């Protein structure tokens, strides 16, 4: 399970130090793609295969937009010896990543956020909205 919140900075080459704790769970190579809310989703090879299988099982009328969104911009990355990954320019642009980023664990995937956007998302979460979601889950 991918958990935690990590603050890092992009260098001029678009590289970011990817947290060891998350790398251990994601494996030697993993997938970056566009995510919801203008963040990037990060999947292990195993989770990516499961997601791909689920999407491919859908009728084309329901899957075509999802396939374009997730697969067209996706890339496989491998951390270098210092634990850095290169985030391609198209994905940096999509997520508005310029310098300060947050890398967060989100259960079966990680997410990469512009820090200001992450802070704004977190400020939008209220105790009431969290309690309501927990009620729906039976907590």
PDB file of N, CA, C and O in Angstrom, residues 26-79:
ATOM      1  N   UNK A  26       6.647   0.398  -5.507  1.00  0.00           N
ATOM      2  CA  UNK A  26       6.350   0.501  -6.937  1.00  0.00           C
ATOM      3  C   UNK A  26       7.222  -0.398  -7.801  1.00  0.00           C
ATOM      4  O   UNK A  26       6.830  -0.768  -8.894  1.00  0.00           O
ATOM      5  N   UNK A  27       8.412  -0.726  -7.330  1.00  0.00           N
ATOM      6  CA  UNK A  27       9.312  -1.578  -8.102  1.00  0.00           C
ATOM      7  C   UNK A  27      10.368  -0.782  -8.845  1.00  0.00           C
ATOM      8  O   UNK A  27      10.451   0.442  -8.736  1.00  0.00           O
ATOM      9  N   UNK A  28      11.201  -1.488  -9.618  1.00  0.00           N
ATOM     10  CA  UNK A  28      12.322  -0.870 -10.315  1.00  0.00           C
ATOM     11  C   UNK A  28      11.886   0.062 -11.443  1.00  0.00           C
ATOM     12  O   UNK A  28      12.590   1.011 -11.771  1.00  0.00           O
ATOM     13  N   UNK A  29      10.782  -0.239 -12.064  1.00  0.00           N
ATOM     14  CA  UNK A  29      10.237   0.580 -13.159  1.00  0.00           C
ATOM     15  C   UNK A  29       8.748   0.755 -12.898  1.00  0.00           C
ATOM     16  O   UNK A  29       8.079  -0.188 -12.487  1.00  0.00           O
ATOM     17  N   UNK A  30       8.256   1.949 -13.158  1.00  0.00           N
ATOM     18  CA  UNK A  30       6.840   2.187 -12.945  1.00  0.00           C
ATOM     19  C   UNK A  30       6.307   3.158 -13.987  1.00  0.00           C
ATOM     20  O   UNK A  30       7.060   3.706 -14.784  1.00  0.00           O
ATOM     21  N   UNK A  31       4.989   3.345 -13.974  1.00  0.00           N
ATOM     22  CA  UNK A  31       4.289   4.090 -15.014  1.00  0.00           C
ATOM     23  C   UNK A  31       3.817   5.438 -14.477  1.00  0.00           C
ATOM     24  O   UNK A  31       3.207   5.510 -13.408  1.00  0.00           O
ATOM     25  N   UNK A  32       4.096   6.499 -15.244  1.00  0.00           N
ATOM     26  CA  UNK A  32       3.551   7.836 -14.978  1.00  0.00           C
ATOM     27  C   UNK A  32       2.495   8.121 -16.039  1.00  0.00           C
ATOM     28  O   UNK A  32       2.703   7.814 -17.211  1.00  0.00           O
ATOM     29  N   UNK A  33       1.396   8.738 -15.633  1.00  0.00           N
ATOM     30  CA  UNK A  33       0.383   9.152 -16.592  1.00  0.00           C
ATOM     31  C   UNK A  33      -0.406  10.327 -16.036  1.00  0.00           C
ATOM     32  O   UNK A  33      -0.268  10.670 -14.851  1.00  0.00           O
ATOM     33  N   UNK A  34      -1.213  10.918 -16.889  1.00  0.00           N
ATOM     34  CA  UNK A  34      -2.086  12.000 -16.431  1.00  0.00           C
ATOM     35  C   UNK A  34      -3.072  11.436 -15.428  1.00  0.00           C
ATOM     36  O   UNK A  34      -3.569  10.325 -15.580  1.00  0.00           O
ATOM     37  N   UNK A  35      -3.350  12.237 -14.412  1.00  0.00           N
ATOM     38  CA  UNK A  35      -4.333  11.854 -13.419  1.00  0.00           C
ATOM     39  C   UNK A  35      -5.456  12.865 -13.361  1.00  0.00           C
ATOM     40  O   UNK A  35      -5.489  13.820 -14.142  1.00  0.00           O
ATOM     41  N   UNK A  36      -6.359  12.672 -12.447  1.00  0.00           N
ATOM     42  CA  UNK A  36      -7.465  13.594 -12.262  1.00  0.00           C
ATOM     43  C   UNK A  36      -7.005  14.821 -11.485  1.00  0.00           C
ATOM     44  O   UNK A  36      -5.991  14.781 -10.787  1.00  0.00           O
ATOM     45  N   UNK A  37      -7.734  15.898 -11.601  1.00  0.00           N
ATOM     46  CA  UNK A  37      -7.449  17.138 -10.870  1.00  0.00           C
ATOM     47  C   UNK A  37      -6.084  17.738 -11.199  1.00  0.00           C
ATOM     48  O   UNK A  37      -5.469  18.397 -10.372  1.00  0.00           O
ATOM     49  N   UNK A  38      -5.595  17.485 -12.402  1.00  0.00           N
ATOM     50  CA  UNK A  38      -4.299  18.015 -12.860  1.00  0.00           C
ATOM     51  C   UNK A  38      -3.118  17.563 -12.007  1.00  0.00           C
ATOM     52  O   UNK A  38      -2.180  18.326 -11.754  1.00  0.00           O
ATOM     53  N   UNK A  39      -3.158  16.312 -11.589  1.00  0.00           N
ATOM     54  CA  UNK A  39      -1.979  15.707 -10.967  1.00  0.00           C
ATOM     55  C   UNK A  39      -1.537  14.569 -11.873  1.00  0.00           C
ATOM     56  O   UNK A  39      -2.157  14.284 -12.883  1.00  0.00           O
ATOM     57  N   UNK A  40      -0.435  13.931 -11.513  1.00  0.00           N
ATOM     58  CA  UNK A  40       0.027  12.746 -12.234  1.00  0.00           C
ATOM     59  C   UNK A  40      -0.246  11.525 -11.382  1.00  0.00           C
ATOM     60  O   UNK A  40      -0.092  11.563 -10.163  1.00  0.00           O
ATOM     61  N   UNK A  41      -0.648  10.438 -12.018  1.00  0.00           N
ATOM     62  CA  UNK A  41      -0.807   9.160 -11.343  1.00  0.00           C
ATOM     63  C   UNK A  41       0.454   8.338 -11.597  1.00  0.00           C
ATOM     64  O   UNK A  41       1.015   8.373 -12.694  1.00  0.00           O
ATOM     65  N   UNK A  42       0.851   7.578 -10.593  1.00  0.00           N
ATOM     66  CA  UNK A  42       2.030   6.719 -10.676  1.00  0.00           C
ATOM     67  C   UNK A  42       1.603   5.308 -10.277  1.00  0.00           C
ATOM     68  O   UNK A  42       1.111   5.100  -9.176  1.00  0.00           O
ATOM     69  N   UNK A  43       1.801   4.370 -11.202  1.00  0.00           N
ATOM     70  CA  UNK A  43       1.375   2.985 -10.976  1.00  0.00           C
ATOM     71  C   UNK A  43       2.555   2.035 -11.059  1.00  0.00           C
ATOM     72  O   UNK A  43       3.433   2.193 -11.911  1.00  0.00           O
ATOM     73  N   UNK A  44       2.525   0.998 -10.232  1.00  0.00           N
ATOM     74  CA  UNK A  44       3.464  -0.109 -10.398  1.00  0.00           C
ATOM     75  C   UNK A  44       3.098  -0.834 -11.687  1.00  0.00           C
ATOM     76  O   UNK A  44       1.981  -0.673 -12.215  1.00  0.00           O
ATOM     77  N   UNK A  45       4.010  -1.647 -12.187  1.00  0.00           N
ATOM     78  CA  UNK A  45       3.718  -2.434 -13.391  1.00  0.00           C
ATOM     79  C   UNK A  45       2.496  -3.335 -13.164  1.00  0.00           C
ATOM     80  O   UNK A  45       1.649  -3.492 -14.051  1.00  0.00           O
ATOM     81  N   UNK A  46       2.399  -3.911 -11.983  1.00  0.00           N
ATOM     82  CA  UNK A  46       1.290  -4.812 -11.659  1.00  0.00           C
ATOM     83  C   UNK A  46      -0.042  -4.074 -11.648  1.00  0.00           C
ATOM     84  O   UNK A  46      -1.018  -4.525 -12.252  1.00  0.00           O
ATOM     85  N   UNK A  47      -0.079  -2.928 -10.966  1.00  0.00           N
ATOM     86  CA  UNK A  47      -1.321  -2.144 -10.907  1.00  0.00           C
ATOM     87  C   UNK A  47      -1.701  -1.611 -12.283  1.00  0.00           C
ATOM     88  O   UNK A  47      -2.877  -1.555 -12.632  1.00  0.00           O
ATOM     89  N   UNK A  48      -0.692  -1.226 -13.087  1.00  0.00           N
ATOM     90  CA  UNK A  48      -0.954  -0.735 -14.438  1.00  0.00           C
ATOM     91  C   UNK A  48      -1.595  -1.840 -15.286  1.00  0.00           C
ATOM     92  O   UNK A  48      -2.531  -1.589 -16.027  1.00  0.00           O
ATOM     93  N   UNK A  49      -1.097  -3.053 -15.155  1.00  0.00           N
ATOM     94  CA  UNK A  49      -1.662  -4.182 -15.907  1.00  0.00           C
ATOM     95  C   UNK A  49      -3.107  -4.443 -15.483  1.00  0.00           C
ATOM     96  O   UNK A  49      -3.969  -4.693 -16.335  1.00  0.00           O
ATOM     97  N   UNK A  50      -3.388  -4.375 -14.182  1.00  0.00           N
ATOM     98  CA  UNK A  50      -4.759  -4.568 -13.698  1.00  0.00           C
ATOM     99  C   UNK A  50      -5.689  -3.481 -14.243  1.00  0.00           C
ATOM    100  O   UNK A  50      -6.802  -3.773 -14.708  1.00  0.00           O
ATOM    101  N   UNK A  51      -5.224  -2.239 -14.206  1.00  0.00           N
ATOM    102  CA  UNK A  51      -6.012  -1.129 -14.731  1.00  0.00           C
ATOM    103  C   UNK A  51      -6.254  -1.293 -16.232  1.00  0.00           C
ATOM    104  O   UNK A  51      -7.378  -1.130 -16.715  1.00  0.00           O
ATOM    105  N   UNK A  52      -5.205  -1.639 -16.952  1.00  0.00           N
ATOM    106  CA  UNK A  52      -5.319  -1.846 -18.399  1.00  0.00           C
ATOM    107  C   UNK A  52      -6.332  -2.936 -18.726  1.00  0.00           C
ATOM    108  O   UNK A  52      -7.150  -2.774 -19.637  1.00  0.00           O
ATOM    109  N   UNK A  53      -6.273  -4.044 -17.994  1.00  0.00           N
ATOM    110  CA  UNK A  53      -7.215  -5.149 -18.222  1.00  0.00           C
ATOM    111  C   UNK A  53      -8.657  -4.699 -17.985  1.00  0.00           C
ATOM    112  O   UNK A  53      -9.550  -5.049 -18.762  1.00  0.00           O
ATOM    113  N   UNK A  54      -8.883  -3.923 -16.920  1.00  0.00           N
ATOM    114  CA  UNK A  54     -10.240  -3.453 -16.623  1.00  0.00           C
ATOM    115  C   UNK A  54     -10.743  -2.517 -17.722  1.00  0.00           C
ATOM    116  O   UNK A  54     -11.892  -2.616 -18.144  1.00  0.00           O
ATOM    117  N   UNK A  55      -9.878  -1.622 -18.183  1.00  0.00           N
ATOM    118  CA  UNK A  55     -10.282  -0.681 -19.231  1.00  0.00           C
ATOM    119  C   UNK A  55     -10.531  -1.416 -20.537  1.00  0.00           C
ATOM    120  O   UNK A  55     -11.505  -1.149 -21.243  1.00  0.00           O
ATOM    121  N   UNK A  56      -9.664  -2.363 -20.868  1.00  0.00           N
ATOM    122  CA  UNK A  56      -9.822  -3.118 -22.117  1.00  0.00           C
ATOM    123  C   UNK A  56     -11.052  -4.012 -22.122  1.00  0.00           C
ATOM    124  O   UNK A  56     -11.537  -4.395 -23.184  1.00  0.00           O
ATOM    125  N   UNK A  57     -11.581  -4.344 -20.948  1.00  0.00           N
ATOM    126  CA  UNK A  57     -12.782  -5.172 -20.859  1.00  0.00           C
ATOM    127  C   UNK A  57     -14.056  -4.360 -21.109  1.00  0.00           C
ATOM    128  O   UNK A  57     -15.110  -4.937 -21.352  1.00  0.00           O
ATOM    129  N   UNK A  58     -13.937  -3.036 -21.085  1.00  0.00           N
ATOM    130  CA  UNK A  58     -15.099  -2.181 -21.329  1.00  0.00           C
ATOM    131  C   UNK A  58     -15.406  -2.108 -22.822  1.00  0.00           C
ATOM    132  O   UNK A  58     -14.502  -2.226 -23.648  1.00  0.00           O
ATOM    133  N   UNK A  59     -16.655  -1.863 -23.167  1.00  0.00           N
ATOM    134  CA  UNK A  59     -16.971  -1.627 -24.575  1.00  0.00           C
ATOM    135  C   UNK A  59     -16.248  -0.362 -25.051  1.00  0.00           C
ATOM    136  O   UNK A  59     -16.008   0.565 -24.268  1.00  0.00           O
ATOM    137  N   UNK A  60     -15.930  -0.313 -26.327  1.00  0.00           N
ATOM    138  CA  UNK A  60     -15.200   0.820 -26.888  1.00  0.00           C
ATOM    139  C   UNK A  60     -15.919   2.140 -26.622  1.00  0.00           C
ATOM    140  O   UNK A  60     -15.276   3.155 -26.334  1.00  0.00           O
ATOM    141  N   UNK A  61     -17.231   2.142 -26.671  1.00  0.00           N
ATOM    142  CA  UNK A  61     -18.000   3.370 -26.451  1.00  0.00           C
ATOM    143  C   UNK A  61     -17.757   3.960 -25.061  1.00  0.00           C
ATOM    144  O   UNK A  61     -17.853   5.166 -24.874  1.00  0.00           O
ATOM    145  N   UNK A  62     -17.428   3.105 -24.106  1.00  0.00           N
ATOM    146  CA  UNK A  62     -17.178   3.572 -22.740  1.00  0.00           C
ATOM    147  C   UNK A  62     -15.692   3.747 -22.440  1.00  0.00           C
ATOM    148  O   UNK A  62     -15.329   4.446 -21.503  1.00  0.00           O
ATOM    149  N   UNK A  63     -14.827   3.117 -23.216  1.00  0.00           N
ATOM    150  CA  UNK A  63     -13.407   3.122 -22.878  1.00  0.00           C
ATOM    151  C   UNK A  63     -12.557   4.080 -23.704  1.00  0.00           C
ATOM    152  O   UNK A  63     -11.448   4.399 -23.314  1.00  0.00           O
ATOM    153  N   UNK A  64     -13.044   4.521 -24.839  1.00  0.00           N
ATOM    154  CA  UNK A  64     -12.177   5.245 -25.759  1.00  0.00           C
ATOM    155  C   UNK A  64     -11.599   6.524 -25.151  1.00  0.00           C
ATOM    156  O   UNK A  64     -10.419   6.796 -25.304  1.00  0.00           O
ATOM    157  N   UNK A  65     -12.411   7.314 -24.471  1.00  0.00           N
ATOM    158  CA  UNK A  65     -11.898   8.537 -23.848  1.00  0.00           C
ATOM    159  C   UNK A  65     -10.906   8.236 -22.735  1.00  0.00           C
ATOM    160  O   UNK A  65      -9.874   8.894 -22.611  1.00  0.00           O
ATOM    161  N   UNK A  66     -11.226   7.244 -21.950  1.00  0.00           N
ATOM    162  CA  UNK A  66     -10.350   6.841 -20.850  1.00  0.00           C
ATOM    163  C   UNK A  66      -9.011   6.330 -21.373  1.00  0.00           C
ATOM    164  O   UNK A  66      -7.950   6.673 -20.844  1.00  0.00           O
ATOM    165  N   UNK A  67      -9.056   5.536 -22.429  1.00  0.00           N
ATOM    166  CA  UNK A  67      -7.817   5.026 -23.036  1.00  0.00           C
ATOM    167  C   UNK A  67      -6.955   6.185 -23.533  1.00  0.00           C
ATOM    168  O   UNK A  67      -5.738   6.209 -23.310  1.00  0.00           O
ATOM    169  N   UNK A  68      -7.569   7.134 -24.207  1.00  0.00           N
ATOM    170  CA  UNK A  68      -6.813   8.277 -24.725  1.00  0.00           C
ATOM    171  C   UNK A  68      -6.192   9.066 -23.585  1.00  0.00           C
ATOM    172  O   UNK A  68      -5.034   9.467 -23.658  1.00  0.00           O
ATOM    173  N   UNK A  69      -6.976   9.308 -22.556  1.00  0.00           N
ATOM    174  CA  UNK A  69      -6.508  10.109 -21.430  1.00  0.00           C
ATOM    175  C   UNK A  69      -5.345   9.440 -20.703  1.00  0.00           C
ATOM    176  O   UNK A  69      -4.314  10.061 -20.456  1.00  0.00           O
ATOM    177  N   UNK A  70      -5.506   8.164 -20.365  1.00  0.00           N
ATOM    178  CA  UNK A  70      -4.489   7.478 -19.559  1.00  0.00           C
ATOM    179  C   UNK A  70      -3.293   6.972 -20.366  1.00  0.00           C
ATOM    180  O   UNK A  70      -2.153   7.088 -19.934  1.00  0.00           O
ATOM    181  N   UNK A  71      -3.547   6.385 -21.525  1.00  0.00           N
ATOM    182  CA  UNK A  71      -2.473   5.716 -22.247  1.00  0.00           C
ATOM    183  C   UNK A  71      -1.648   6.628 -23.149  1.00  0.00           C
ATOM    184  O   UNK A  71      -0.450   6.424 -23.311  1.00  0.00           O
ATOM    185  N   UNK A  72      -2.270   7.630 -23.765  1.00  0.00           N
ATOM    186  CA  UNK A  72      -1.545   8.483 -24.709  1.00  0.00           C
ATOM    187  C   UNK A  72      -0.389   9.222 -24.046  1.00  0.00           C
ATOM    188  O   UNK A  72       0.682   9.354 -24.628  1.00  0.00           O
ATOM    189  N   UNK A  73      -0.585   9.680 -22.843  1.00  0.00           N
ATOM    190  CA  UNK A  73       0.471  10.438 -22.175  1.00  0.00           C
ATOM    191  C   UNK A  73       1.331   9.619 -21.228  1.00  0.00           C
ATOM    192  O   UNK A  73       2.219  10.150 -20.577  1.00  0.00           O
ATOM    193  N   UNK A  74       1.068   8.335 -21.147  1.00  0.00           N
ATOM    194  CA  UNK A  74       1.779   7.489 -20.181  1.00  0.00           C
ATOM    195  C   UNK A  74       3.216   7.215 -20.615  1.00  0.00           C
ATOM    196  O   UNK A  74       3.534   7.200 -21.807  1.00  0.00           O
ATOM    197  N   UNK A  75       4.068   7.003 -19.624  1.00  0.00           N
ATOM    198  CA  UNK A  75       5.445   6.599 -19.906  1.00  0.00           C
ATOM    199  C   UNK A  75       5.948   5.734 -18.751  1.00  0.00           C
ATOM    200  O   UNK A  75       5.450   5.799 -17.641  1.00  0.00           O
ATOM    201  N   UNK A  76       6.919   4.920 -19.088  1.00  0.00           N
ATOM    202  CA  UNK A  76       7.569   4.083 -18.082  1.00  0.00           C
ATOM    203  C   UNK A  76       8.815   4.813 -17.615  1.00  0.00           C
ATOM    204  O   UNK A  76       9.557   5.365 -18.430  1.00  0.00           O
ATOM    205  N   UNK A  77       9.038   4.847 -16.308  1.00  0.00           N
ATOM    206  CA  UNK A  77      10.231   5.502 -15.758  1.00  0.00           C
ATOM    207  C   UNK A  77      11.006   4.526 -14.880  1.00  0.00           C
ATOM    208  O   UNK A  77      10.440   3.580 -14.338  1.00  0.00           O
ATOM    209  N   UNK A  78      12.278   4.803 -14.773  1.00  0.00           N
ATOM    210  CA  UNK A  78      13.163   4.010 -13.926  1.00  0.00           C
ATOM    211  C   UNK A  78      14.046   4.977 -13.151  1.00  0.00           C
ATOM    212  O   UNK A  78      14.748   5.791 -13.760  1.00  0.00           O
ATOM    213  N   UNK A  79      13.995   4.933 -11.819  1.00  0.00           N
ATOM    214  CA  UNK A  79      14.843   5.831 -11.040  1.00  0.00           C
ATOM    215  C   UNK A  79      16.322   5.598 -11.329  1.00  0.00           C
ATOM    216  O   UNK A  79      16.755   4.460 -11.535  1.00  0.00           O
TER     217      UNK A  79
END
